[in-house]
């Protein structure tokens, strides 16, 4: 059985392309449904750093191509965008997923959020009925590996987040944190983290703009700041110094016209906007407005580099856990692939044993029930012993060559009697 991964991430594709391939939690079910047109089984993992499709199948080329077609066609990516795809197979694909779940493949090494996103990807695929046993096992192993990495190493000790990098970058630019005004757009996890960091650094004037006001009320209740509805966004922007945009919206929520109007009322006062959402919340040409300093998630990448270097020793320890878990999973997958061959071998052997046993018993009419049972057990145990090594041989690798040689030796191809 072949494991396939096709994806696009922050290392292979620019933000413009990644945001086209991004699938929000609200549309994941619809995309899993679409995936079924290309593949019987698959799991889609879409985070702010990547969109990946994992699948399994018997023919490597076919599964890889189906994943490429799904990503390319369904996400409306151009032909040239497919050059940004990576295609990985079998152990390499598994180890990549483990890297992802452990936070080694993230912009912020060791980040916690991605482990939850791996769990949610499996959960969504389960609900859509696109998970088979090997994929379930692969994702469960990835989740276990991610937990082990965080429990057994310091990879996630004092974790950073994109939100904290964004807020810290903005606050490092302004002169007086206590007097600056911060507007956070989005009251989800990213908004909560941003608010907590801003509050921790001494920001006093913080507004959280949320489509659902209760969510803003909830986070401002614990971290400080004022909850605001989206209709008040323009008013809040008039005297803002910093905007952290982190709403999970598929379309921009901050437009050129809106920001331009605001800036015309305050031409000499700079506005720092950090857009960490993917797809982006802020129209890119907002960055061209005089005195607006716009950054997106990729602009924060360099700031994450120092953090990445600090975590190198921990990353090496995580890699050891990954190798160990990948070995266990590969052995399971090999044994799983060999199951049909093992089954047909056992069925064939049992058929022969049972026929020989009944033929012989008919000729030995004087045997008691106890003696018959004894012979029955004896023949079963002989068959088990004979099959032990061929079965182990198949379990070590359920590849086509091994199955072919076992079929040949035991005459499973052509129905020959032993
Ligand atoms: N979580 C992180 O640490 C993290 C890190 C880096 C980047 N990001 C990016 O930040 C964004 C938010 O992530 P999250 O984890 O905070 O998501 P989340 O917990 O699901 O929160 C989503 C927030 O966005 C709002 N929202 C959703 N659709 C909207 C729309 N059409 N218009 C306006 N607001 C809308 C939601 O409001 P309602 O309650 O009204 O739905 C909610 O306040 C995503 O683009 C994500 O890729 C997140």
Short mmCIF file of C-alpha atoms and ligand atoms in Angstrom, two decimals:
data_model
loop_
_atom_site.label_atom_id
_atom_site.label_comp_id
_atom_site.label_asym_id
_atom_site.label_seq_id
_atom_site.Cartn_x
_atom_site.Cartn_y
_atom_site.Cartn_z
CA UNK A 1 0.00 0.00 0.00
CA UNK A 2 1.23 3.43 -0.94
CA UNK A 3 0.98 6.52 1.28
CA UNK A 4 0.85 9.78 -0.63
CA UNK A 5 1.16 13.40 0.42
CA UNK A 6 0.73 16.38 -1.89
CA UNK A 7 0.93 19.86 -0.43
CA UNK A 8 1.89 23.48 -0.64
CA UNK A 9 3.41 25.40 2.28
CA UNK A 10 5.17 28.54 3.47
CA UNK A 11 8.48 27.29 2.14
CA UNK A 12 7.31 26.36 -1.36
CA UNK A 13 4.70 29.01 -2.16
CA UNK A 14 4.18 32.74 -1.65
CA UNK A 15 1.25 34.00 0.40
CA UNK A 16 -0.82 34.88 -2.72
CA UNK A 17 -0.85 31.23 -3.73
CA UNK A 18 -1.24 29.79 -0.25
CA UNK A 19 -4.30 31.86 0.47
CA UNK A 20 -5.97 30.42 -2.64
CA UNK A 21 -5.25 26.93 -1.38
CA UNK A 22 -6.35 27.69 2.20
CA UNK A 23 -9.44 25.84 3.41
CA UNK A 24 -11.16 27.26 6.48
CA UNK A 25 -12.92 25.03 9.02
CA UNK A 26 -16.32 26.10 7.64
CA UNK A 27 -15.60 24.81 4.14
CA UNK A 28 -13.53 21.75 5.01
CA UNK A 29 -16.50 19.39 4.81
CA UNK A 30 -17.41 20.66 1.31
CA UNK A 31 -13.81 20.18 0.13
CA UNK A 32 -13.65 16.66 1.57
CA UNK A 33 -16.78 15.96 -0.43
CA UNK A 34 -15.05 17.27 -3.56
CA UNK A 35 -12.00 15.16 -2.75
CA UNK A 36 -14.13 12.04 -3.15
CA UNK A 37 -14.42 12.80 -6.86
CA UNK A 38 -10.68 12.22 -7.07
CA UNK A 39 -9.94 9.75 -4.29
CA UNK A 40 -11.84 7.28 -2.17
CA UNK A 41 -9.92 8.13 0.98
CA UNK A 42 -8.08 11.23 2.09
CA UNK A 43 -7.43 13.72 4.87
CA UNK A 44 -7.00 17.47 4.23
CA UNK A 45 -4.80 19.45 6.58
CA UNK A 46 -5.08 23.20 6.04
CA UNK A 47 -3.38 25.62 8.44
CA UNK A 48 -1.97 29.12 8.04
CA UNK A 49 1.34 27.56 6.96
CA UNK A 50 0.13 24.82 4.61
CA UNK A 51 -2.57 22.93 2.75
CA UNK A 52 -1.85 19.20 2.41
CA UNK A 53 -3.74 16.15 1.20
CA UNK A 54 -2.86 12.71 2.57
CA UNK A 55 -4.12 9.56 0.93
CA UNK A 56 -3.44 5.86 0.51
CA UNK A 57 -3.87 3.53 -2.44
CA UNK A 58 -2.45 0.53 -4.20
CA UNK A 59 -0.82 2.34 -7.14
CA UNK A 60 1.58 5.13 -6.21
CA UNK A 61 1.37 7.20 -9.40
CA UNK A 62 -2.44 7.16 -9.46
CA UNK A 63 -2.85 8.37 -5.87
CA UNK A 64 -0.23 11.10 -6.25
CA UNK A 65 -1.84 12.35 -9.47
CA UNK A 66 -5.34 12.32 -7.94
CA UNK A 67 -4.08 14.45 -5.00
CA UNK A 68 -2.36 16.88 -7.42
CA UNK A 69 -5.54 17.13 -9.52
CA UNK A 70 -7.69 17.79 -6.46
CA UNK A 71 -5.42 20.54 -5.14
CA UNK A 72 -4.90 22.12 -8.54
CA UNK A 73 -8.48 21.98 -9.86
CA UNK A 74 -10.55 22.45 -6.72
CA UNK A 75 -8.54 25.35 -5.39
CA UNK A 76 -8.53 27.21 -8.71
CA UNK A 77 -4.74 27.21 -8.90
CA UNK A 78 -3.09 27.83 -12.22
CA UNK A 79 -1.01 25.20 -13.99
CA UNK A 80 2.19 27.01 -12.94
CA UNK A 81 1.13 26.89 -9.27
CA UNK A 82 1.52 23.12 -9.31
CA UNK A 83 5.29 23.65 -9.50
CA UNK A 84 4.98 24.78 -5.85
CA UNK A 85 3.47 21.43 -4.83
CA UNK A 86 5.55 18.85 -3.02
CA UNK A 87 4.82 15.18 -3.46
CA UNK A 88 6.03 12.72 -0.84
CA UNK A 89 5.58 8.99 -0.41
CA UNK A 90 5.50 6.35 2.28
CA UNK A 91 7.99 6.86 5.12
CA UNK A 92 9.03 10.32 3.90
CA UNK A 93 5.37 11.40 3.85
CA UNK A 94 4.75 9.97 7.34
CA UNK A 95 7.81 11.64 8.80
CA UNK A 96 6.71 14.92 7.25
CA UNK A 97 3.31 14.65 8.95
CA UNK A 98 5.08 13.86 12.22
CA UNK A 99 7.29 16.95 11.73
CA UNK A 100 4.09 18.96 11.24
CA UNK A 101 2.34 17.58 14.33
CA UNK A 102 5.45 18.18 16.46
CA UNK A 103 5.65 21.78 15.24
CA UNK A 104 8.99 21.26 13.45
CA UNK A 105 7.54 22.32 10.10
CA UNK A 106 5.97 25.51 11.43
CA UNK A 107 7.17 29.08 11.19
CA UNK A 108 7.12 29.05 15.00
CA UNK A 109 8.95 25.86 15.98
CA UNK A 110 7.05 23.85 18.59
CA UNK A 111 3.81 25.86 18.24
CA UNK A 112 0.88 24.17 19.97
CA UNK A 113 -1.96 25.12 17.59
CA UNK A 114 -0.85 22.78 14.82
CA UNK A 115 -1.34 19.65 16.96
CA UNK A 116 -4.99 20.61 17.46
CA UNK A 117 -5.29 21.28 13.73
CA UNK A 118 -3.96 17.77 12.92
CA UNK A 119 -6.62 16.31 15.26
CA UNK A 120 -9.33 18.46 13.67
CA UNK A 121 -8.25 17.36 10.17
CA UNK A 122 -8.73 13.71 11.16
CA UNK A 123 -12.02 14.48 12.91
CA UNK A 124 -13.41 16.30 9.85
CA UNK A 125 -12.38 13.49 7.51
CA UNK A 126 -13.98 10.94 9.89
CA UNK A 127 -17.24 12.90 9.76
CA UNK A 128 -17.09 13.07 5.97
CA UNK A 129 -16.39 9.35 5.70
CA UNK A 130 -13.08 9.74 3.86
CA UNK A 131 -10.87 7.94 6.38
CA UNK A 132 -9.77 4.32 6.04
CA UNK A 133 -7.97 2.29 8.66
CA UNK A 134 -4.40 3.13 7.51
CA UNK A 135 -5.12 6.89 7.39
CA UNK A 136 -6.71 6.76 10.84
CA UNK A 137 -3.67 4.94 12.16
CA UNK A 138 -1.28 7.39 10.44
CA UNK A 139 -3.01 10.45 11.93
CA UNK A 140 -3.40 8.89 15.38
CA UNK A 141 0.34 8.12 15.34
CA UNK A 142 1.06 11.72 14.30
CA UNK A 143 -1.04 13.05 17.18
CA UNK A 144 0.66 10.70 19.66
CA UNK A 145 4.09 11.72 18.33
CA UNK A 146 3.17 15.42 18.64
CA UNK A 147 2.13 14.88 22.29
CA UNK A 148 5.29 12.89 23.05
CA UNK A 149 7.47 15.63 21.54
CA UNK A 150 5.86 18.22 23.80
CA UNK A 151 5.93 16.04 26.93
CA UNK A 152 9.40 14.56 26.50
CA UNK A 153 11.36 17.50 25.06
CA UNK A 154 11.49 21.26 25.53
CA UNK A 155 10.35 21.99 21.95
CA UNK A 156 7.26 23.85 23.15
CA UNK A 157 8.68 25.30 26.38
CA UNK A 158 7.75 28.99 26.66
CA UNK A 159 6.01 28.78 23.32
CA UNK A 160 5.83 31.71 20.97
CA UNK A 161 2.92 32.32 18.64
CA UNK A 162 2.52 34.27 15.42
CA UNK A 163 0.21 36.57 17.39
CA UNK A 164 2.91 37.31 19.96
CA UNK A 165 5.55 37.94 17.27
CA UNK A 166 3.13 40.29 15.49
CA UNK A 167 2.21 42.26 18.61
CA UNK A 168 5.80 42.48 19.80
CA UNK A 169 6.98 43.68 16.39
CA UNK A 170 4.33 46.42 16.34
CA UNK A 171 4.93 47.49 19.94
CA UNK A 172 8.69 47.65 19.35
CA UNK A 173 8.06 50.28 16.65
CA UNK A 174 5.82 52.65 18.68
CA UNK A 175 7.31 55.16 21.15
CA UNK A 176 4.97 54.84 24.10
CA UNK A 177 3.17 51.55 24.57
CA UNK A 178 1.00 52.87 27.39
CA UNK A 179 -0.41 55.59 25.12
CA UNK A 180 -0.80 53.72 21.87
CA UNK A 181 -4.10 52.33 20.69
CA UNK A 182 -4.34 48.76 19.35
CA UNK A 183 -7.22 47.40 17.30
CA UNK A 184 -7.45 43.62 17.03
CA UNK A 185 -9.72 42.32 14.26
CA UNK A 186 -10.96 38.79 15.07
CA UNK A 187 -11.80 37.30 18.45
CA UNK A 188 -10.68 33.73 17.90
CA UNK A 189 -7.58 32.01 19.24
CA UNK A 190 -5.19 34.30 17.33
CA UNK A 191 -7.05 37.39 18.58
CA UNK A 192 -7.03 36.14 22.16
CA UNK A 193 -3.27 35.50 22.05
CA UNK A 194 -2.63 38.94 20.52
CA UNK A 195 -4.75 40.63 23.19
CA UNK A 196 -3.00 38.74 25.98
CA UNK A 197 0.48 39.73 24.74
CA UNK A 198 -0.52 43.38 24.19
CA UNK A 199 -2.02 43.55 27.65
CA UNK A 200 1.06 41.87 29.15
CA UNK A 201 3.31 44.50 27.52
CA UNK A 202 1.33 47.32 29.13
CA UNK A 203 -0.96 48.42 26.30
CA UNK A 204 -3.93 50.22 27.84
CA UNK A 205 -6.19 51.13 24.92
CA UNK A 206 -7.20 47.92 23.14
CA UNK A 207 -10.30 47.33 21.02
CA UNK A 208 -11.32 43.87 19.81
CA UNK A 209 -13.48 43.97 16.70
CA UNK A 210 -15.55 40.86 16.21
CA UNK A 211 -18.38 39.85 13.92
CA UNK A 212 -19.85 37.93 16.83
CA UNK A 213 -19.70 40.43 19.68
CA UNK A 214 -20.02 37.78 22.43
CA UNK A 215 -16.65 36.32 21.44
CA UNK A 216 -15.00 39.72 21.85
CA UNK A 217 -16.84 40.19 25.16
CA UNK A 218 -15.50 36.82 26.33
CA UNK A 219 -11.83 37.50 25.57
CA UNK A 220 -11.82 41.11 26.72
CA UNK A 221 -13.44 39.88 29.96
CA UNK A 222 -10.29 37.89 30.77
CA UNK A 223 -7.52 39.85 28.99
CA UNK A 224 -8.75 43.45 29.08
CA UNK A 225 -9.76 45.73 26.20
CA UNK A 226 -13.10 46.79 24.74
CA UNK A 227 -15.40 44.59 22.62
CA UNK A 228 -16.55 46.30 19.41
CA UNK A 229 -18.90 45.29 16.59
CA UNK A 230 -17.69 45.38 12.94
CA UNK A 231 -19.86 48.43 12.20
CA UNK A 232 -17.57 50.46 14.50
CA UNK A 233 -14.34 49.40 12.78
CA UNK A 234 -13.92 52.64 10.81
CA UNK A 235 -14.45 54.74 13.95
CA UNK A 236 -11.91 52.70 15.88
CA UNK A 237 -9.35 53.09 13.10
CA UNK A 238 -9.45 56.89 13.25
CA UNK A 239 -7.11 57.09 16.23
CA UNK A 240 -5.49 53.63 16.08
CA UNK A 241 -1.72 53.18 16.05
CA UNK A 242 -1.62 49.44 15.53
CA UNK A 243 -4.00 46.98 13.85
CA UNK A 244 -3.55 43.24 14.28
CA UNK A 245 -5.79 41.54 11.71
CA UNK A 246 -6.61 37.92 12.53
CA UNK A 247 -10.17 37.08 11.49
CA UNK A 248 -10.71 33.71 9.83
CA UNK A 249 -12.47 35.38 6.91
CA UNK A 250 -12.18 34.05 3.35
CA UNK A 251 -12.28 37.66 2.05
CA UNK A 252 -10.50 40.89 3.06
CA UNK A 253 -12.19 42.73 5.91
CA UNK A 254 -10.05 45.85 5.60
CA UNK A 255 -10.23 47.55 2.20
CA UNK A 256 -8.09 50.17 0.49
CA UNK A 257 -10.92 52.73 0.33
CA UNK A 258 -11.72 52.38 4.03
CA UNK A 259 -8.10 52.78 5.19
CA UNK A 260 -7.44 55.54 2.70
CA UNK A 261 -10.44 57.53 4.04
CA UNK A 262 -9.20 57.08 7.60
CA UNK A 263 -5.66 58.15 6.71
CA UNK A 264 -6.93 61.29 4.96
CA UNK A 265 -8.26 62.43 8.34
CA UNK A 266 -4.87 61.86 10.02
CA UNK A 267 -2.15 62.26 7.35
CA UNK A 268 0.77 62.73 9.75
CA UNK A 269 -0.02 59.88 12.08
CA UNK A 270 1.42 56.48 11.06
CA UNK A 271 -0.62 53.29 11.20
CA UNK A 272 1.03 49.88 11.61
CA UNK A 273 -1.08 47.02 10.30
CA UNK A 274 0.02 43.43 10.83
CA UNK A 275 -2.12 40.92 8.97
CA UNK A 276 -1.47 37.40 10.26
CA UNK A 277 -4.58 35.89 8.68
CA UNK A 278 -4.53 33.45 5.80
CA UNK A 279 -6.33 34.22 3.53
CA UNK A 280 -5.23 37.77 4.25
CA UNK A 281 -7.68 40.14 5.96
CA UNK A 282 -6.20 43.29 4.46
CA UNK A 283 -6.15 44.17 0.78
CA UNK A 284 -2.45 44.18 -0.23
CA UNK A 285 -2.62 47.65 -1.84
CA UNK A 286 -3.43 49.13 1.59
CA UNK A 287 0.36 49.01 2.03
CA UNK A 288 0.73 51.69 -0.64
CA UNK A 289 -1.24 54.30 1.36
CA UNK A 290 0.93 57.07 2.75
CA UNK A 291 2.01 56.44 6.37
CA UNK A 292 0.51 52.95 6.47
CA UNK A 293 3.04 50.21 7.30
CA UNK A 294 1.54 46.89 6.31
CA UNK A 295 3.10 43.51 7.15
CA UNK A 296 1.76 40.03 6.42
CA UNK A 297 2.49 36.64 7.97
CA UNK A 298 5.46 36.01 5.65
CA UNK A 299 7.08 39.28 6.71
CA UNK A 300 7.24 37.87 10.25
CA UNK A 301 9.19 34.84 9.05
CA UNK A 302 12.60 36.42 9.63
CA UNK A 303 11.68 37.25 13.23
CA UNK A 304 10.80 33.61 13.74
CA UNK A 305 14.29 32.56 12.50
CA UNK A 306 16.06 33.44 15.79
CA UNK A 307 13.54 31.40 17.70
CA UNK A 308 14.09 28.51 15.27
CA UNK A 309 17.85 28.52 15.93
CA UNK A 310 17.27 28.51 19.71
CA UNK A 311 15.21 25.35 19.40
CA UNK A 312 17.69 23.34 17.32
CA UNK A 313 18.89 21.07 20.16
CA UNK A 314 15.30 20.29 21.13
CA UNK A 315 14.43 19.66 17.48
CA UNK A 316 17.14 16.96 17.34
CA UNK A 317 15.53 15.21 20.33
CA UNK A 318 12.13 15.45 18.65
CA UNK A 319 13.60 13.89 15.49
CA UNK A 320 14.60 10.83 17.54
CA UNK A 321 11.01 10.41 18.75
CA UNK A 322 9.78 10.82 15.19
CA UNK A 323 12.16 8.13 13.88
CA UNK A 324 11.02 5.75 16.63
CA UNK A 325 7.31 6.34 15.98
CA UNK A 326 7.75 6.19 12.20
CA UNK A 327 9.42 2.77 12.55
CA UNK A 328 6.45 1.45 14.57
CA UNK A 329 3.97 2.86 12.07
CA UNK A 330 5.87 1.53 9.03
CA UNK A 331 5.90 -1.98 10.56
CA UNK A 332 2.16 -1.74 11.12
CA UNK A 333 1.56 -0.55 7.55
CA UNK A 334 3.70 -3.35 6.13
CA UNK A 335 1.79 -5.93 8.16
CA UNK A 336 -1.49 -4.30 7.12
CA UNK A 337 -0.55 -4.45 3.44
CA UNK A 338 0.25 -8.13 3.81
CA UNK A 339 -3.15 -8.98 5.31
CA UNK A 340 -4.91 -10.14 2.10
CA UNK A 341 -1.97 -12.38 1.17
CA UNK A 342 -1.78 -13.82 4.69
CA UNK A 343 -5.51 -14.44 4.69
CA UNK A 344 -5.52 -16.30 1.38
CA UNK A 345 -2.53 -18.38 2.52
CA UNK A 346 -4.31 -19.35 5.74
CA UNK A 347 -7.60 -20.10 3.96
CA UNK A 348 -5.83 -22.30 1.45
CA UNK A 349 -3.90 -24.17 4.14
CA UNK A 350 -7.02 -24.69 6.24
CA UNK A 351 -8.93 -26.00 3.23
CA UNK A 352 -6.24 -28.60 2.60
CA UNK A 353 -5.93 -29.51 6.27
CA UNK A 354 -9.68 -29.92 6.75
CA UNK A 355 -10.04 -32.04 3.59
CA UNK A 356 -7.15 -34.33 4.57
CA UNK A 357 -8.40 -34.60 8.14
CA UNK A 358 -11.96 -35.59 7.14
CA UNK A 359 -10.68 -38.09 4.55
CA UNK A 360 -8.49 -39.78 7.12
CA UNK A 361 -11.11 -39.74 9.90
CA UNK A 362 -13.61 -41.49 7.62
CA UNK A 363 -11.15 -44.34 7.26
CA UNK A 364 -10.64 -44.65 11.03
CA UNK A 365 -14.16 -45.44 12.22
CA UNK A 366 -13.01 -46.89 15.55
CA UNK A 367 -11.61 -43.56 16.85
CA UNK A 368 -13.28 -42.03 19.88
CA UNK A 369 -14.44 -38.36 19.86
CA UNK A 370 -11.53 -37.48 22.10
CA UNK A 371 -9.03 -39.09 19.71
CA UNK A 372 -10.59 -37.30 16.72
CA UNK A 373 -10.30 -34.01 18.57
CA UNK A 374 -6.68 -34.76 19.36
CA UNK A 375 -5.89 -35.37 15.66
CA UNK A 376 -7.80 -32.25 14.70
CA UNK A 377 -5.68 -30.14 17.08
CA UNK A 378 -2.51 -31.88 15.95
CA UNK A 379 -3.14 -31.08 12.25
CA UNK A 380 -4.00 -27.46 13.10
CA UNK A 381 -0.80 -27.04 15.06
CA UNK A 382 1.31 -28.56 12.21
CA UNK A 383 -0.23 -26.07 9.75
CA UNK A 384 0.35 -23.14 12.14
CA UNK A 385 3.99 -24.11 12.52
CA UNK A 386 4.51 -24.50 8.77
CA UNK A 387 2.90 -21.13 8.08
CA UNK A 388 4.68 -19.23 10.84
CA UNK A 389 7.74 -18.18 8.82
CA UNK A 390 5.94 -17.47 5.53
CA UNK A 391 3.55 -15.21 7.50
CA UNK A 392 6.41 -13.43 9.25
CA UNK A 393 8.10 -13.01 5.87
CA UNK A 394 4.95 -11.35 4.49
CA UNK A 395 4.51 -9.15 7.56
CA UNK A 396 8.06 -7.83 7.18
CA UNK A 397 7.04 -6.35 3.86
CA UNK A 398 3.73 -6.66 2.11
CA UNK A 399 5.29 -5.67 -1.21
CA UNK A 400 4.34 -7.20 -4.52
CA UNK A 401 7.56 -9.27 -4.86
CA UNK A 402 7.10 -11.00 -1.54
CA UNK A 403 3.46 -11.76 -2.26
CA UNK A 404 4.39 -13.11 -5.67
CA UNK A 405 6.98 -15.50 -4.25
CA UNK A 406 4.61 -16.76 -1.53
CA UNK A 407 1.84 -17.23 -4.10
CA UNK A 408 4.24 -19.19 -6.28
CA UNK A 409 5.58 -21.39 -3.48
CA UNK A 410 2.11 -22.22 -2.16
CA UNK A 411 0.37 -22.32 -5.54
CA UNK A 412 -2.04 -19.53 -4.60
CA UNK A 413 -2.08 -18.03 -8.11
CA UNK A 414 -3.39 -20.92 -10.09
CA UNK A 415 -5.48 -22.91 -7.62
CA UNK A 416 -3.07 -25.88 -7.65
CA UNK A 417 -3.52 -28.34 -4.80
CA UNK A 418 -0.46 -28.78 -2.59
N1 LIG B 1 -4.54 30.47 15.86
C1 LIG B 1 -3.33 30.93 15.62
O1 LIG B 1 -2.45 30.89 16.46
C2 LIG B 1 -3.00 31.54 14.28
C3 LIG B 1 -1.65 31.72 13.96
C4 LIG B 1 -1.33 32.34 12.76
C5 LIG B 1 -2.32 32.76 11.91
N2 LIG B 1 -3.61 32.55 12.22
C6 LIG B 1 -4.64 33.02 11.28
O2 LIG B 1 -5.51 33.90 11.97
C7 LIG B 1 -6.83 33.73 11.49
C8 LIG B 1 -7.75 33.40 12.65
O3 LIG B 1 -7.32 32.20 13.24
P1 LIG B 1 -7.97 31.68 14.61
O4 LIG B 1 -7.22 30.48 15.00
O5 LIG B 1 -8.04 32.81 15.58
O6 LIG B 1 -9.43 31.30 14.14
P2 LIG B 1 -10.73 31.10 15.04
O7 LIG B 1 -10.33 30.76 16.44
O8 LIG B 1 -11.60 30.21 14.28
O9 LIG B 1 -11.39 32.57 15.07
C9 LIG B 1 -11.92 33.13 13.96
C10 LIG B 1 -12.35 34.59 14.20
O10 LIG B 1 -12.52 35.17 12.92
C11 LIG B 1 -13.86 35.67 12.81
N3 LIG B 1 -14.40 35.50 11.46
C12 LIG B 1 -14.62 34.36 10.80
N4 LIG B 1 -15.12 34.61 9.59
C13 LIG B 1 -15.23 35.94 9.50
C14 LIG B 1 -15.70 36.82 8.49
N5 LIG B 1 -16.14 36.36 7.32
N6 LIG B 1 -15.66 38.14 8.75
C15 LIG B 1 -15.21 38.62 9.91
N7 LIG B 1 -14.77 37.84 10.90
C16 LIG B 1 -14.79 36.53 10.69
C17 LIG B 1 -14.66 34.84 13.78
O11 LIG B 1 -15.84 35.54 14.10
P3 LIG B 1 -17.22 34.77 14.35
O12 LIG B 1 -17.17 34.33 15.77
O13 LIG B 1 -18.27 35.77 14.06
O14 LIG B 1 -17.26 33.60 13.39
C18 LIG B 1 -13.66 34.73 14.94
O15 LIG B 1 -13.66 35.92 15.69
C19 LIG B 1 -6.78 32.65 10.43
O16 LIG B 1 -6.66 33.25 9.16
C20 LIG B 1 -5.52 31.89 10.77
O17 LIG B 1 -4.96 31.29 9.63
C21 LIG B 1 -3.99 31.96 13.40
#
